[in-house]
Amino acid sequence: MHYPIPTSPEEIINLRQKPISDELVATAIAGVIQFVRSQGQSLEQLTAQLLADDSLLDDRQRRRLSEIVTQAWEKFA
């Protein structure tokens, strides 16, 4: 399946209705990066949010997600 890159937080949230796949995760990450940039936030601000303690991901998962988002951010630059 090919998913369009979401352009709003609502579209990102609506991705929850789709079956999880690598492509869906990549689409969601791309949408978050585009949205964060449109709000004038930096990569450092985004990674700080990703690394913040939460109940969904453990430390290792948050660090890995942060690395993946950093790589994607650089590809979109």
JSON list of C-alpha atoms in Angstrom, two decimals:
[
{"chain": "A", "resi": 1, "resn": "MET", "atom": "CA", "xyz": [0.00, 0.00, 0.00]},
{"chain": "A", "resi": 2, "resn": "HIS", "atom": "CA", "xyz": [1.08, 3.53, -0.63]},
{"chain": "A", "resi": 3, "resn": "TYR", "atom": "CA", "xyz": [0.09, 6.09, 1.97]},
{"chain": "A", "resi": 4, "resn": "PRO", "atom": "CA", "xyz": [0.19, 9.83, 1.28]},
{"chain": "A", "resi": 5, "resn": "ILE", "atom": "CA", "xyz": [2.32, 11.75, 3.75]},
{"chain": "A", "resi": 6, "resn": "PRO", "atom": "CA", "xyz": [-0.03, 13.29, 6.31]},
{"chain": "A", "resi": 7, "resn": "THR", "atom": "CA", "xyz": [-0.14, 17.08, 6.40]},
{"chain": "A", "resi": 8, "resn": "SER", "atom": "CA", "xyz": [-1.90, 17.64, 9.71]},
{"chain": "A", "resi": 9, "resn": "PRO", "atom": "CA", "xyz": [-2.01, 16.14, 13.21]},
{"chain": "A", "resi": 10, "resn": "GLU", "atom": "CA", "xyz": [-5.49, 14.82, 12.44]},
{"chain": "A", "resi": 11, "resn": "GLU", "atom": "CA", "xyz": [-4.23, 12.91, 9.41]},
{"chain": "A", "resi": 12, "resn": "ILE", "atom": "CA", "xyz": [-1.39, 11.47, 11.49]},
{"chain": "A", "resi": 13, "resn": "ILE", "atom": "CA", "xyz": [-3.86, 10.35, 14.16]},
{"chain": "A", "resi": 14, "resn": "ASN", "atom": "CA", "xyz": [-6.10, 8.81, 11.48]},
{"chain": "A", "resi": 15, "resn": "LEU", "atom": "CA", "xyz": [-3.23, 6.50, 10.53]},
{"chain": "A", "resi": 16, "resn": "ARG", "atom": "CA", "xyz": [-4.11, 4.53, 13.67]},
{"chain": "A", "resi": 17, "resn": "GLN", "atom": "CA", "xyz": [-6.98, 3.03, 11.70]},
{"chain": "A", "resi": 18, "resn": "LYS", "atom": "CA", "xyz": [-4.58, 1.37, 9.25]},
{"chain": "A", "resi": 19, "resn": "PRO", "atom": "CA", "xyz": [-2.79, -1.96, 9.74]},
{"chain": "A", "resi": 20, "resn": "ILE", "atom": "CA", "xyz": [0.71, -1.41, 11.09]},
{"chain": "A", "resi": 21, "resn": "SER", "atom": "CA", "xyz": [3.49, -1.89, 8.57]},
{"chain": "A", "resi": 22, "resn": "ASP", "atom": "CA", "xyz": [6.96, -0.51, 7.93]},
{"chain": "A", "resi": 23, "resn": "GLU", "atom": "CA", "xyz": [5.47, 1.75, 5.25]},
{"chain": "A", "resi": 24, "resn": "LEU", "atom": "CA", "xyz": [2.85, 3.10, 7.63]},
{"chain": "A", "resi": 25, "resn": "VAL", "atom": "CA", "xyz": [5.47, 3.88, 10.29]},
{"chain": "A", "resi": 26, "resn": "ALA", "atom": "CA", "xyz": [7.65, 5.64, 7.70]},
{"chain": "A", "resi": 27, "resn": "THR", "atom": "CA", "xyz": [4.64, 7.64, 6.52]},
{"chain": "A", "resi": 28, "resn": "ALA", "atom": "CA", "xyz": [3.81, 8.68, 10.07]},
{"chain": "A", "resi": 29, "resn": "ILE", "atom": "CA", "xyz": [7.42, 9.74, 10.74]},
{"chain": "A", "resi": 30, "resn": "ALA", "atom": "CA", "xyz": [7.49, 11.78, 7.53]},
{"chain": "A", "resi": 31, "resn": "GLY", "atom": "CA", "xyz": [4.23, 13.47, 8.49]},
{"chain": "A", "resi": 32, "resn": "VAL", "atom": "CA", "xyz": [5.48, 14.32, 11.96]},
{"chain": "A", "resi": 33, "resn": "ILE", "atom": "CA", "xyz": [8.71, 15.77, 10.54]},
{"chain": "A", "resi": 34, "resn": "GLN", "atom": "CA", "xyz": [6.85, 17.91, 8.03]},
{"chain": "A", "resi": 35, "resn": "PHE", "atom": "CA", "xyz": [4.40, 19.12, 10.67]},
{"chain": "A", "resi": 36, "resn": "VAL", "atom": "CA", "xyz": [7.11, 19.92, 13.22]},
{"chain": "A", "resi": 37, "resn": "ARG", "atom": "CA", "xyz": [9.08, 21.85, 10.62]},
{"chain": "A", "resi": 38, "resn": "SER", "atom": "CA", "xyz": [5.97, 23.79, 9.58]},
{"chain": "A", "resi": 39, "resn": "GLN", "atom": "CA", "xyz": [5.58, 24.81, 13.23]},
{"chain": "A", "resi": 40, "resn": "GLY", "atom": "CA", "xyz": [9.15, 26.15, 13.27]},
{"chain": "A", "resi": 41, "resn": "GLN", "atom": "CA", "xyz": [10.49, 23.48, 15.60]},
{"chain": "A", "resi": 42, "resn": "SER", "atom": "CA", "xyz": [14.01, 22.12, 15.30]},
{"chain": "A", "resi": 43, "resn": "LEU", "atom": "CA", "xyz": [15.28, 18.57, 15.17]},
{"chain": "A", "resi": 44, "resn": "GLU", "atom": "CA", "xyz": [16.64, 19.09, 18.68]},
{"chain": "A", "resi": 45, "resn": "GLN", "atom": "CA", "xyz": [13.18, 20.01, 19.97]},
{"chain": "A", "resi": 46, "resn": "LEU", "atom": "CA", "xyz": [11.63, 16.98, 18.29]},
{"chain": "A", "resi": 47, "resn": "THR", "atom": "CA", "xyz": [14.25, 14.57, 19.61]},
{"chain": "A", "resi": 48, "resn": "ALA", "atom": "CA", "xyz": [13.84, 16.01, 23.11]},
{"chain": "A", "resi": 49, "resn": "GLN", "atom": "CA", "xyz": [10.14, 15.21, 22.89]},
{"chain": "A", "resi": 50, "resn": "LEU", "atom": "CA", "xyz": [10.87, 11.71, 21.62]},
{"chain": "A", "resi": 51, "resn": "LEU", "atom": "CA", "xyz": [13.35, 11.05, 24.42]},
{"chain": "A", "resi": 52, "resn": "ALA", "atom": "CA", "xyz": [11.00, 12.28, 27.14]},
{"chain": "A", "resi": 53, "resn": "ASP", "atom": "CA", "xyz": [9.95, 9.51, 29.49]},
{"chain": "A", "resi": 54, "resn": "ASP", "atom": "CA", "xyz": [6.56, 8.00, 28.67]},
{"chain": "A", "resi": 55, "resn": "SER", "atom": "CA", "xyz": [4.71, 4.77, 29.25]},
{"chain": "A", "resi": 56, "resn": "LEU", "atom": "CA", "xyz": [4.58, 3.69, 25.59]},
{"chain": "A", "resi": 57, "resn": "LEU", "atom": "CA", "xyz": [8.27, 3.07, 24.88]},
{"chain": "A", "resi": 58, "resn": "ASP", "atom": "CA", "xyz": [11.21, 2.06, 27.02]},
{"chain": "A", "resi": 59, "resn": "ASP", "atom": "CA", "xyz": [14.51, 3.98, 26.98]},
{"chain": "A", "resi": 60, "resn": "ARG", "atom": "CA", "xyz": [16.06, 1.81, 24.29]},
{"chain": "A", "resi": 61, "resn": "GLN", "atom": "CA", "xyz": [13.03, 2.13, 22.02]},
{"chain": "A", "resi": 62, "resn": "ARG", "atom": "CA", "xyz": [12.90, 5.92, 22.47]},
{"chain": "A", "resi": 63, "resn": "ARG", "atom": "CA", "xyz": [16.60, 6.24, 21.59]},
{"chain": "A", "resi": 64, "resn": "ARG", "atom": "CA", "xyz": [16.16, 4.06, 18.51]},
{"chain": "A", "resi": 65, "resn": "LEU", "atom": "CA", "xyz": [13.12, 6.04, 17.39]},
{"chain": "A", "resi": 66, "resn": "SER", "atom": "CA", "xyz": [15.09, 9.25, 17.90]},
{"chain": "A", "resi": 67, "resn": "GLU", "atom": "CA", "xyz": [17.90, 7.89, 15.69]},
{"chain": "A", "resi": 68, "resn": "ILE", "atom": "CA", "xyz": [15.44, 6.91, 12.96]},
{"chain": "A", "resi": 69, "resn": "VAL", "atom": "CA", "xyz": [13.72, 10.31, 13.07]},
{"chain": "A", "resi": 70, "resn": "THR", "atom": "CA", "xyz": [17.11, 12.07, 12.91]},
{"chain": "A", "resi": 71, "resn": "GLN", "atom": "CA", "xyz": [18.05, 10.08, 9.81]},
{"chain": "A", "resi": 72, "resn": "ALA", "atom": "CA", "xyz": [14.70, 10.83, 8.18]},
{"chain": "A", "resi": 73, "resn": "TRP", "atom": "CA", "xyz": [14.99, 14.53, 9.08]},
{"chain": "A", "resi": 74, "resn": "GLU", "atom": "CA", "xyz": [18.38, 14.71, 7.36]},
{"chain": "A", "resi": 75, "resn": "LYS", "atom": "CA", "xyz": [17.01, 13.01, 4.24]},
{"chain": "A", "resi": 76, "resn": "PHE", "atom": "CA", "xyz": [14.21, 15.58, 4.03]},
{"chain": "A", "resi": 77, "resn": "ALA", "atom": "CA", "xyz": [16.67, 18.48, 4.43]}
]
